[in-house]
PDB file of C-alpha atoms (C1' of nucleotides) in Angstrom:
ATOM      1  CA  MET B 909      74.511 180.960  94.549  1.00  0.00           C
ATOM      2  CA  ASP B 910      72.306 177.732  94.355  1.00  0.00           C
ATOM      3  CA  ASP B 911      71.886 177.731  90.489  1.00  0.00           C
ATOM      4  CA  ILE B 912      74.459 175.909  90.421  1.00  0.00           C
ATOM      5  CA  VAL B 913      72.821 173.710  87.396  1.00  0.00           C
ATOM      6  CA  ILE B 914      73.824 177.050  85.123  1.00  0.00           C
ATOM      7  CA  TYR B 915      77.256 177.167  85.097  1.00  0.00           C
ATOM      8  CA  GLU B 916      77.321 173.420  84.756  1.00  0.00           C
ATOM      9  CA  PHE B 917      76.057 174.522  80.992  1.00  0.00           C
ATOM     10  CA  LYS B 918      78.786 177.805  80.550  1.00  0.00           C
ATOM     11  CA  SER B 919      81.385 175.247  82.041  1.00  0.00           C
ATOM     12  CA  GLN B 920      80.379 172.703  78.827  1.00  0.00           C
ATOM     13  CA  ILE B 921      80.832 175.354  76.405  1.00  0.00           C
ATOM     14  CA  VAL B 922      84.543 176.815  77.907  1.00  0.00           C
ATOM     15  CA  LYS B 923      85.423 173.176  78.520  1.00  0.00           C
ATOM     16  CA  ALA B 924      84.624 172.316  74.305  1.00  0.00           C
ATOM     17  CA  LEU B 925      87.284 175.151  74.060  1.00  0.00           C
ATOM     18  CA  ALA B 926      89.952 174.958  77.120  1.00  0.00           C
ATOM     19  CA  ASN B 927      91.901 172.494  74.221  1.00  0.00           C
ATOM     20  CA  PRO B 928      94.925 173.656  72.454  1.00  0.00           C
ATOM     21  CA  LEU B 929      94.136 171.633  69.915  1.00  0.00           C
ATOM     22  CA  ARG B 930      90.606 172.669  69.179  1.00  0.00           C
ATOM     23  CA  LEU B 931      91.312 176.266  70.204  1.00  0.00           C
ATOM     24  CA  ALA B 932      93.794 176.137  66.850  1.00  0.00           C
ATOM     25  CA  ILE B 933      90.658 174.515  64.735  1.00  0.00           C
ATOM     26  CA  CYS B 934      88.766 177.067  66.084  1.00  0.00           C
ATOM     27  CA  ALA B 935      91.407 179.876  64.991  1.00  0.00           C
ATOM     28  CA  TYR B 936      92.329 178.372  61.578  1.00  0.00           C
ATOM     29  CA  LEU B 937      88.137 178.569  60.762  1.00  0.00           C
ATOM     30  CA  LEU B 938      87.970 181.876  62.306  1.00  0.00           C
ATOM     31  CA  ASN B 939      90.565 183.271  59.738  1.00  0.00           C
ATOM     32  CA  GLU B 940      88.803 181.568  56.647  1.00  0.00           C
ATOM     33  CA  ASN B 941      86.066 182.348  54.592  1.00  0.00           C
ATOM     34  CA  SER B 942      84.886 179.644  53.380  1.00  0.00           C
ATOM     35  CA  PRO B 943      83.857 176.292  55.581  1.00  0.00           C
ATOM     36  CA  LYS B 944      86.719 173.107  55.582  1.00  0.00           C
ATOM     37  CA  CYS B 945      86.927 169.536  55.342  1.00  0.00           C
ATOM     38  CA  VAL B 946      88.080 167.423  58.305  1.00  0.00           C
ATOM     39  CA  ASN B 947      91.332 165.870  55.975  1.00  0.00           C
ATOM     40  CA  HIS B 948      92.546 169.833  54.906  1.00  0.00           C
ATOM     41  CA  ILE B 949      92.263 171.241  58.647  1.00  0.00           C
ATOM     42  CA  ALA B 950      93.869 168.111  59.652  1.00  0.00           C
ATOM     43  CA  LYS B 951      96.608 168.507  57.038  1.00  0.00           C
ATOM     44  CA  LYS B 952      96.406 172.246  57.674  1.00  0.00           C
ATOM     45  CA  LEU B 953      97.076 171.274  62.236  1.00  0.00           C
ATOM     46  CA  ASN B 954      99.551 168.804  61.470  1.00  0.00           C
ATOM     47  CA  GLN B 955      96.834 165.953  63.541  1.00  0.00           C
ATOM     48  CA  ASN B 956      95.809 162.599  61.873  1.00  0.00           C
ATOM     49  CA  GLN B 957      92.484 162.427  60.854  1.00  0.00           C
ATOM     50  CA  SER B 958      90.773 160.686  63.375  1.00  0.00           C
ATOM     51  CA  ASN B 959      91.584 163.078  66.589  1.00  0.00           C
ATOM     52  CA  ILE B 960      90.286 166.470  64.244  1.00  0.00           C
ATOM     53  CA  SER B 961      86.924 164.389  63.224  1.00  0.00           C
ATOM     54  CA  LYS B 962      86.081 163.681  66.995  1.00  0.00           C
ATOM     55  CA  HIS B 963      87.790 167.357  68.017  1.00  0.00           C
ATOM     56  CA  LEU B 964      85.033 168.731  65.669  1.00  0.00           C
ATOM     57  CA  SER B 965      82.752 166.539  66.906  1.00  0.00           C
ATOM     58  CA  THR B 966      82.941 167.590  69.966  1.00  0.00           C
ATOM     59  CA  LEU B 967      82.837 171.975  69.050  1.00  0.00           C
ATOM     60  CA  GLN B 968      80.100 170.864  67.112  1.00  0.00           C
ATOM     61  CA  LYS B 969      78.081 169.484  70.426  1.00  0.00           C
ATOM     62  CA  GLU B 970      78.406 172.788  71.890  1.00  0.00           C
ATOM     63  CA  GLY B 971      77.006 174.597  69.061  1.00  0.00           C
ATOM     64  CA  ILE B 972      80.291 176.564  68.258  1.00  0.00           C
ATOM     65  CA  VAL B 973      80.922 175.067  64.835  1.00  0.00           C
ATOM     66  CA  SER B 974      79.022 173.672  62.663  1.00  0.00           C
ATOM     67  CA  VAL B 975      78.995 171.707  58.892  1.00  0.00           C
ATOM     68  CA  GLU B 976      77.881 171.617  55.498  1.00  0.00           C
ATOM     69  CA  LYS B 977      77.871 168.277  53.797  1.00  0.00           C
ATOM     70  CA  GLU B 978      78.648 167.856  49.547  1.00  0.00           C
ATOM     71  CA  ALA B 979      79.446 164.572  47.990  1.00  0.00           C
ATOM     72  CA  ASN B 980      81.405 162.444  50.616  1.00  0.00           C
ATOM     73  CA  TYR B 981      82.703 165.769  52.522  1.00  0.00           C
ATOM     74  CA  VAL B 982      81.870 166.870  55.206  1.00  0.00           C
ATOM     75  CA  ARG B 983      83.107 170.846  55.183  1.00  0.00           C
ATOM     76  CA  TYR B 984      83.135 172.410  59.481  1.00  0.00           C
ATOM     77  CA  TYR B 985      82.606 176.368  59.646  1.00  0.00           C
ATOM     78  CA  ILE B 986      81.840 178.618  62.948  1.00  0.00           C
ATOM     79  CA  GLN B 987      78.176 179.063  63.774  1.00  0.00           C
ATOM     80  CA  ASN B 988      79.103 182.427  65.451  1.00  0.00           C
ATOM     81  CA  LYS B 989      82.323 184.119  64.247  1.00  0.00           C
ATOM     82  CA  PRO B 990      81.459 187.531  65.821  1.00  0.00           C
ATOM     83  CA  LEU B 991      80.829 185.961  68.701  1.00  0.00           C
ATOM     84  CA  LEU B 992      83.905 183.234  69.253  1.00  0.00           C
ATOM     85  CA  GLN B 993      86.419 186.672  68.035  1.00  0.00           C
ATOM     86  CA  CYS B 994      85.036 188.135  71.784  1.00  0.00           C
ATOM     87  CA  PHE B 995      85.640 184.219  73.534  1.00  0.00           C
ATOM     88  CA  ILE B 996      89.081 183.926  71.666  1.00  0.00           C
ATOM     89  CA  ASP B 997      90.012 188.279  72.592  1.00  0.00           C
ATOM     90  CA  ALA B 998      88.981 188.094  76.132  1.00  0.00           C
ATOM     91  CA  VAL B 999      91.253 184.909  76.196  1.00  0.00           C
ATOM     92  CA  ASN B1000      94.353 186.656  74.468  1.00  0.00           C
ATOM     93  CA  GLY B1001      93.789 189.907  76.753  1.00  0.00           C
ATOM     94  CA  LEU B1002      93.927 187.789  79.783  1.00  0.00           C
ATOM     95  CA  LEU B1003      97.147 185.649  78.981  1.00  0.00           C
ATOM     96  CA  GLU B1004      98.461 189.088  78.123  1.00  0.00           C
ATOM     97  CA  TYR B1005      97.298 190.082  81.108  1.00  0.00           C
ATOM     98  CA  LYS B1006      99.179 187.132  82.907  1.00  0.00           C
ATOM     99  CA  ILE B1007     102.103 187.897  81.153  1.00  0.00           C
ATOM    100  CA  LYS B1008     102.772 191.601  81.937  1.00  0.00           C
ATOM    101  CA  GLN B1009     101.852 190.677  85.235  1.00  0.00           C
ATOM    102  CA  HIS B1010     104.872 188.144  85.431  1.00  0.00           C
ATOM    103  CA  SER B1011     107.104 190.160  83.679  1.00  0.00           C
ATOM    104  CA  SER B1012     106.370 193.058  86.456  1.00  0.00           C
ATOM    105  CA  VAL B1013     107.143 190.791  89.037  1.00  0.00           C
ATOM    106  CA  LEU B1014     110.526 189.694  87.656  1.00  0.00           C
ATOM    107  CA  GLU B1015     111.404 193.391  87.142  1.00  0.00           C
ATOM    108  CA  SER B1016     110.895 194.305  90.837  1.00  0.00           C
ATOM    109  CA  ILE B1017     113.476 191.704  91.386  1.00  0.00           C
ATOM    110  CA  THR B1018     115.990 192.287  89.557  1.00  0.00           C
ATOM    111  CA  ASP B1019     115.122 196.050  90.448  1.00  0.00           C
ATOM    112  CA  LYS B1020     115.896 194.926  93.805  1.00  0.00           C
ATOM    113  CA  ASP B1021     119.501 194.160  93.216  1.00  0.00           C
ATOM    114  CA  LYS B1022     120.062 197.338  91.900  1.00  0.00           C
TER     115      LYS B1022
ATOM    116  CA  MET H 239      99.729 175.899  62.715  1.00  0.00           C
ATOM    117  CA  ASP H 240     103.246 174.537  64.046  1.00  0.00           C
ATOM    118  CA  ASP H 241     102.553 177.201  66.795  1.00  0.00           C
ATOM    119  CA  ILE H 242     100.503 174.742  69.130  1.00  0.00           C
ATOM    120  CA  VAL H 243     102.750 176.063  72.223  1.00  0.00           C
ATOM    121  CA  ILE H 244     100.614 179.025  72.008  1.00  0.00           C
ATOM    122  CA  TYR H 245      97.902 177.942  71.832  1.00  0.00           C
ATOM    123  CA  GLU H 246      99.167 175.756  74.933  1.00  0.00           C
ATOM    124  CA  PHE H 247      99.307 178.472  76.898  1.00  0.00           C
ATOM    125  CA  LYS H 248      96.224 180.030  75.836  1.00  0.00           C
ATOM    126  CA  SER H 249      94.049 176.638  77.110  1.00  0.00           C
ATOM    127  CA  GLN H 250      95.266 176.573  79.987  1.00  0.00           C
ATOM    128  CA  ILE H 251      93.575 179.508  80.811  1.00  0.00           C
ATOM    129  CA  VAL H 252      90.534 178.578  79.728  1.00  0.00           C
ATOM    130  CA  LYS H 253      91.046 175.470  81.406  1.00  0.00           C
ATOM    131  CA  ALA H 254      91.068 177.312  84.716  1.00  0.00           C
ATOM    132  CA  LEU H 255      87.430 178.454  84.141  1.00  0.00           C
ATOM    133  CA  ALA H 256      87.001 175.207  82.198  1.00  0.00           C
ATOM    134  CA  ASN H 257      84.535 174.488  85.971  1.00  0.00           C
ATOM    135  CA  PRO H 258      81.296 175.118  86.638  1.00  0.00           C
ATOM    136  CA  LEU H 259      81.835 175.630  90.476  1.00  0.00           C
ATOM    137  CA  ARG H 260      85.201 177.919  88.920  1.00  0.00           C
ATOM    138  CA  LEU H 261      82.583 180.052  87.070  1.00  0.00           C
ATOM    139  CA  ALA H 262      80.725 180.311  90.285  1.00  0.00           C
ATOM    140  CA  ILE H 263      83.134 181.844  92.354  1.00  0.00           C
ATOM    141  CA  CYS H 264      84.181 184.268  89.472  1.00  0.00           C
ATOM    142  CA  ALA H 265      80.786 184.964  88.715  1.00  0.00           C
ATOM    143  CA  TYR H 266      80.295 186.244  92.238  1.00  0.00           C
ATOM    144  CA  LEU H 267      83.710 187.417  92.763  1.00  0.00           C
ATOM    145  CA  LEU H 268      82.630 189.952  89.380  1.00  0.00           C
ATOM    146  CA  ASN H 269      79.687 191.200  91.713  1.00  0.00           C
ATOM    147  CA  GLU H 270      81.383 192.375  94.674  1.00  0.00           C
ATOM    148  CA  ASN H 271      83.393 195.333  94.867  1.00  0.00           C
ATOM    149  CA  SER H 272      85.415 194.132  98.119  1.00  0.00           C
ATOM    150  CA  PRO H 273      87.905 190.798  98.253  1.00  0.00           C
ATOM    151  CA  LYS H 274      86.299 187.826  99.652  1.00  0.00           C
ATOM    152  CA  CYS H 275      87.863 185.838 101.627  1.00  0.00           C
ATOM    153  CA  VAL H 276      87.609 181.968 101.320  1.00  0.00           C
ATOM    154  CA  ASN H 277      84.921 180.776 104.143  1.00  0.00           C
ATOM    155  CA  HIS H 278      82.784 183.328 103.134  1.00  0.00           C
ATOM    156  CA  ILE H 279      83.028 182.425  99.353  1.00  0.00           C
ATOM    157  CA  ALA H 280      82.644 178.205 100.124  1.00  0.00           C
ATOM    158  CA  LYS H 281      79.496 179.573 102.629  1.00  0.00           C
ATOM    159  CA  LYS H 282      78.035 182.014  99.676  1.00  0.00           C
ATOM    160  CA  LEU H 283      78.302 178.936  97.449  1.00  0.00           C
ATOM    161  CA  ASN H 284      77.714 176.101  99.454  1.00  0.00           C
ATOM    162  CA  GLN H 285      80.656 174.298  99.524  1.00  0.00           C
ATOM    163  CA  ASN H 286      83.927 173.280 101.538  1.00  0.00           C
ATOM    164  CA  GLN H 287      86.616 175.270 102.442  1.00  0.00           C
ATOM    165  CA  SER H 288      89.301 172.657 100.779  1.00  0.00           C
ATOM    166  CA  ASN H 289      87.979 173.179  97.466  1.00  0.00           C
ATOM    167  CA  ILE H 290      87.170 176.352  97.432  1.00  0.00           C
ATOM    168  CA  SER H 291      90.471 177.159  98.692  1.00  0.00           C
ATOM    169  CA  LYS H 292      91.955 174.307  96.129  1.00  0.00           C
ATOM    170  CA  HIS H 293      89.729 175.970  92.868  1.00  0.00           C
ATOM    171  CA  LEU H 294      90.753 179.980  93.655  1.00  0.00           C
ATOM    172  CA  SER H 295      95.001 178.495  93.833  1.00  0.00           C
ATOM    173  CA  THR H 296      93.741 177.199  90.495  1.00  0.00           C
ATOM    174  CA  LEU H 297      92.146 180.155  89.647  1.00  0.00           C
ATOM    175  CA  GLN H 298      95.176 182.282  90.762  1.00  0.00           C
ATOM    176  CA  LYS H 299      97.811 180.681  88.869  1.00  0.00           C
ATOM    177  CA  GLU H 300      96.248 181.573  85.890  1.00  0.00           C
ATOM    178  CA  GLY H 301      96.730 184.882  86.645  1.00  0.00           C
ATOM    179  CA  ILE H 302      92.690 185.069  86.984  1.00  0.00           C
ATOM    180  CA  VAL H 303      91.907 186.110  90.933  1.00  0.00           C
ATOM    181  CA  SER H 304      94.889 188.218  93.019  1.00  0.00           C
ATOM    182  CA  VAL H 305      95.152 187.887  96.961  1.00  0.00           C
ATOM    183  CA  GLU H 306      95.444 190.434  99.287  1.00  0.00           C
ATOM    184  CA  LYS H 307      96.843 189.146 103.582  1.00  0.00           C
ATOM    185  CA  GLU H 308      95.428 190.690 106.339  1.00  0.00           C
ATOM    186  CA  ALA H 309      95.722 189.068 109.731  1.00  0.00           C
ATOM    187  CA  ASN H 310      95.021 185.085 109.224  1.00  0.00           C
ATOM    188  CA  TYR H 311      92.632 186.117 106.338  1.00  0.00           C
ATOM    189  CA  VAL H 312      93.083 185.480 103.205  1.00  0.00           C
ATOM    190  CA  ARG H 313      90.960 187.502 100.222  1.00  0.00           C
ATOM    191  CA  TYR H 314      90.571 186.868  96.944  1.00  0.00           C
ATOM    192  CA  TYR H 315      89.588 189.223  94.223  1.00  0.00           C
ATOM    193  CA  ILE H 316      89.124 189.832  90.400  1.00  0.00           C
ATOM    194  CA  GLN H 317      92.732 190.880  88.651  1.00  0.00           C
ATOM    195  CA  ASN H 318      91.134 192.877  86.066  1.00  0.00           C
ATOM    196  CA  LYS H 319      87.487 192.355  86.432  1.00  0.00           C
ATOM    197  CA  PRO H 320      86.684 194.039  82.644  1.00  0.00           C
ATOM    198  CA  LEU H 321      88.551 191.535  80.682  1.00  0.00           C
ATOM    199  CA  LEU H 322      86.413 188.407  82.794  1.00  0.00           C
ATOM    200  CA  GLN H 323      84.281 190.334  82.237  1.00  0.00           C
ATOM    201  CA  CYS H 324      84.224 190.057  78.539  1.00  0.00           C
ATOM    202  CA  PHE H 325      84.695 186.808  78.863  1.00  0.00           C
ATOM    203  CA  ILE H 326      82.202 186.032  81.112  1.00  0.00           C
ATOM    204  CA  ASP H 327      80.201 187.844  78.378  1.00  0.00           C
ATOM    205  CA  ALA H 328      81.235 186.012  75.360  1.00  0.00           C
ATOM    206  CA  VAL H 329      80.516 182.115  77.256  1.00  0.00           C
ATOM    207  CA  ASN H 330      76.764 183.892  77.782  1.00  0.00           C
ATOM    208  CA  GLY H 331      76.068 184.962  73.732  1.00  0.00           C
ATOM    209  CA  LEU H 332      77.448 181.400  73.159  1.00  0.00           C
ATOM    210  CA  LEU H 333      74.546 179.649  75.480  1.00  0.00           C
ATOM    211  CA  GLU H 334      72.496 182.076  74.457  1.00  0.00           C
ATOM    212  CA  TYR H 335      73.514 181.357  71.069  1.00  0.00           C
ATOM    213  CA  LYS H 336      73.478 177.711  71.439  1.00  0.00           C
ATOM    214  CA  ILE H 337      70.134 177.525  72.553  1.00  0.00           C
ATOM    215  CA  LYS H 338      68.299 179.332  70.215  1.00  0.00           C
ATOM    216  CA  GLN H 339      69.869 177.114  68.037  1.00  0.00           C
ATOM    217  CA  HIS H 340      68.425 174.275  69.780  1.00  0.00           C
ATOM    218  CA  SER H 341      64.743 175.539  70.151  1.00  0.00           C
ATOM    219  CA  SER H 342      64.727 177.067  66.237  1.00  0.00           C
ATOM    220  CA  VAL H 343      65.282 172.755  65.524  1.00  0.00           C
ATOM    221  CA  LEU H 344      62.301 171.985  67.703  1.00  0.00           C
ATOM    222  CA  GLU H 345      60.244 174.380  66.238  1.00  0.00           C
ATOM    223  CA  SER H 346      60.849 173.246  62.839  1.00  0.00           C
ATOM    224  CA  ILE H 347      60.428 169.753  64.539  1.00  0.00           C
ATOM    225  CA  THR H 348      56.845 170.657  65.288  1.00  0.00           C
ATOM    226  CA  ASP H 349      55.775 172.443  62.340  1.00  0.00           C
ATOM    227  CA  LYS H 350      56.433 169.451  60.252  1.00  0.00           C
ATOM    228  CA  ASP H 351      53.582 168.113  62.179  1.00  0.00           C
ATOM    229  CA  LYS H 352      51.459 170.773  61.001  1.00  0.00           C
TER     230      LYS H 352
ATOM    231  C1'  DT O1083      78.626 144.902  42.149  1.00  0.00           C
ATOM    232  C1'  DT O1084      83.457 146.843  43.220  1.00  0.00           C
ATOM    233  C1'  DG O1085      87.191 149.856  45.014  1.00  0.00           C
ATOM    234  C1'  DA O1086      88.819 154.079  46.443  1.00  0.00           C
ATOM    235  C1'  DC O1087      88.149 157.761  49.225  1.00  0.00           C
ATOM    236  C1'  DA O1088      86.295 161.187  53.212  1.00  0.00           C
ATOM    237  C1'  DT O1089      84.752 160.806  57.868  1.00  0.00           C
ATOM    238  C1'  DA O1090      83.264 158.959  62.116  1.00  0.00           C
ATOM    239  C1'  DT O1091      83.126 156.061  65.360  1.00  0.00           C
ATOM    240  C1'  DT O1092      84.854 152.205  69.010  1.00  0.00           C
ATOM    241  C1'  DC O1093      88.864 150.687  71.458  1.00  0.00           C
ATOM    242  C1'  DC O1094      92.239 151.322  74.758  1.00  0.00           C
ATOM    243  C1'  DA O1095      96.329 152.726  78.149  1.00  0.00           C
ATOM    244  C1'  DA O1096      97.834 157.382  79.560  1.00  0.00           C
ATOM    245  C1'  DT O1097      96.939 160.893  81.856  1.00  0.00           C
ATOM    246  C1'  DA O1098      94.117 164.785  84.483  1.00  0.00           C
ATOM    247  C1'  DT O1099      90.394 166.589  86.935  1.00  0.00           C
ATOM    248  C1'  DT O1100      88.017 166.837  90.387  1.00  0.00           C
ATOM    249  C1'  DG O1101      86.201 166.861  95.563  1.00  0.00           C
ATOM    250  C1'  DG O1102      86.108 164.491  99.979  1.00  0.00           C
ATOM    251  C1'  DA O1103      88.698 163.868 104.217  1.00  0.00           C
ATOM    252  C1'  DA O1104      92.367 164.522 107.154  1.00  0.00           C
ATOM    253  C1'  DT O1105      96.268 166.929 108.208  1.00  0.00           C
ATOM    254  C1'  DA O1106      99.333 171.257 107.822  1.00  0.00           C
ATOM    255  C1'  DT O1107     100.603 175.741 108.015  1.00  0.00           C
ATOM    256  C1'  DA O1108     100.157 179.994 109.261  1.00  0.00           C
ATOM    257  C1'  DC O1109      98.190 183.792 112.226  1.00  0.00           C
ATOM    258  C1'  DT O1110      95.429 185.888 116.657  1.00  0.00           C
ATOM    259  C1'  DA O1111      94.565 186.453 121.466  1.00  0.00           C
ATOM    260  C1'  DA O1112      95.259 185.087 125.734  1.00  0.00           C
TER     261       DA O1112
ATOM    262  C1'  DT R1182     103.160 179.129 125.439  1.00  0.00           C
ATOM    263  C1'  DT R1183      97.970 177.290 124.497  1.00  0.00           C
ATOM    264  C1'  DA R1184      94.007 177.063 121.998  1.00  0.00           C
ATOM    265  C1'  DG R1185      91.611 178.849 118.688  1.00  0.00           C
ATOM    266  C1'  DT R1186      90.708 180.059 113.494  1.00  0.00           C
ATOM    267  C1'  DA R1187      91.869 180.789 107.645  1.00  0.00           C
ATOM    268  C1'  DT R1188      93.244 179.251 105.129  1.00  0.00           C
ATOM    269  C1'  DA R1189      96.740 175.750 102.408  1.00  0.00           C
ATOM    270  C1'  DT R1190      97.763 170.738 100.851  1.00  0.00           C
ATOM    271  C1'  DT R1191      98.178 165.857 100.666  1.00  0.00           C
ATOM    272  C1'  DC R1192      95.779 161.690 100.271  1.00  0.00           C
ATOM    273  C1'  DC R1193      93.398 158.835  97.084  1.00  0.00           C
ATOM    274  C1'  DA R1194      89.564 157.086  94.323  1.00  0.00           C
ATOM    275  C1'  DA R1195      85.992 158.047  91.366  1.00  0.00           C
ATOM    276  C1'  DT R1196      85.627 160.515  87.026  1.00  0.00           C
ATOM    277  C1'  DA R1197      86.695 162.573  82.542  1.00  0.00           C
ATOM    278  C1'  DT R1198      89.896 163.717  78.928  1.00  0.00           C
ATOM    279  C1'  DT R1199      93.176 162.873  75.237  1.00  0.00           C
ATOM    280  C1'  DG R1200      95.533 160.457  71.005  1.00  0.00           C
ATOM    281  C1'  DG R1201      96.328 157.441  68.507  1.00  0.00           C
ATOM    282  C1'  DA R1202      95.157 152.517  66.378  1.00  0.00           C
ATOM    283  C1'  DA R1203      91.583 149.891  64.149  1.00  0.00           C
ATOM    284  C1'  DT R1204      87.303 149.734  62.190  1.00  0.00           C
ATOM    285  C1'  DA R1205      82.785 151.057  60.753  1.00  0.00           C
ATOM    286  C1'  DT R1206      80.051 154.331  57.982  1.00  0.00           C
ATOM    287  C1'  DG R1207      79.162 156.854  53.787  1.00  0.00           C
ATOM    288  C1'  DT R1208      79.516 158.539  49.578  1.00  0.00           C
ATOM    289  C1'  DC R1209      81.414 158.527  44.445  1.00  0.00           C
ATOM    290  C1'  DA R1210      82.774 156.493  39.740  1.00  0.00           C
ATOM    291  C1'  DA R1211      83.654 152.666  37.014  1.00  0.00           C
TER     292       DA R1211
END
DNA sequence: TTGACATATTCCAATATTGGAATATACTAA
DNA sequence: TTAGTATATTCCAATATTGGAATATGTCAA
C-alpha cells in the first residue's frame, strides 16, 4: 500500500514496547493499582534510576503511561490498562504459539528416530 | 521482577513487528486469503526484492509468517491470523487513544483562548 | 538561603537496525 | 548443459537504540 505513513506511526507505538525493560515496567504497572514513582520502579526491577526514567519517558511519549506529580515525586501509571492488556495478551499468545511450533518440530524430529 | 529473560523473548516478538514495512507486510498478508510470493509483496508495497525478503525472514524467525514452496516461488502467509489480528487491533487502539489524547489537549488550549 | 532527595537530561561508547547494491543460491525450461 | 527467473544472503554505510556515569533541574524542609 501507499499509506506507509500510518505504519510509521503504528511502528512508533510498537517500538516503544519493543524492549524487555519497558515490557517489564508495563507488566509491573499493569499489576499495580496505584501509580508508582521512578525510584520505586527502579528498585523493583533492579535497575538504575536514570535508565528507568528514560524508559518511562519513551513510554510516555507514546501515550502508554502518564504521570501524576506530588511534592518531589513523579508517579507513573498505565494510561489505558485494557488496551495495553490486549497488547500484552496478544504478545503472550504469539510467544506461546511460537514455542508450540518449536516443540512440535522437535517432536517430529525425535519421532523419526523411532 | 527478576525474570527479565522472559521479557527478552517477548520483546523479540514485539521487535519483529516494530517496523513500518513489516507492519505493512503483515497487514497485507492478513487481508489476503492465499499465500503471496516475495516479488508480489515487493511490488504491492513498492519496495525492492532484497529488502522485502529480509523483512519476511525476520518475521519468519519469530513465527509470525510461514512459507509454502512451489517451483521457484516461495509464498508467505500469516501463521496465526487471529493472534496477529489481536496484536494489530491493540496497536490500532493504542494509536487511536494517543491521537484522542493529543486532540483533547489541543482543545483545552484553544478553549482557554475564548 | 542551605542541604537532601527525586527525577530528568546530557554525554558517550557499544551495539543493533536499516536498506540498497551486488552477489549467491535454487529451481525451471529449453 | 545453458539462460532465465525467484529468492536469499552478504557487504556496507547511515542511523537508531541502549545503558551507565555524570550533571542538571526541581522540590521540600530547616
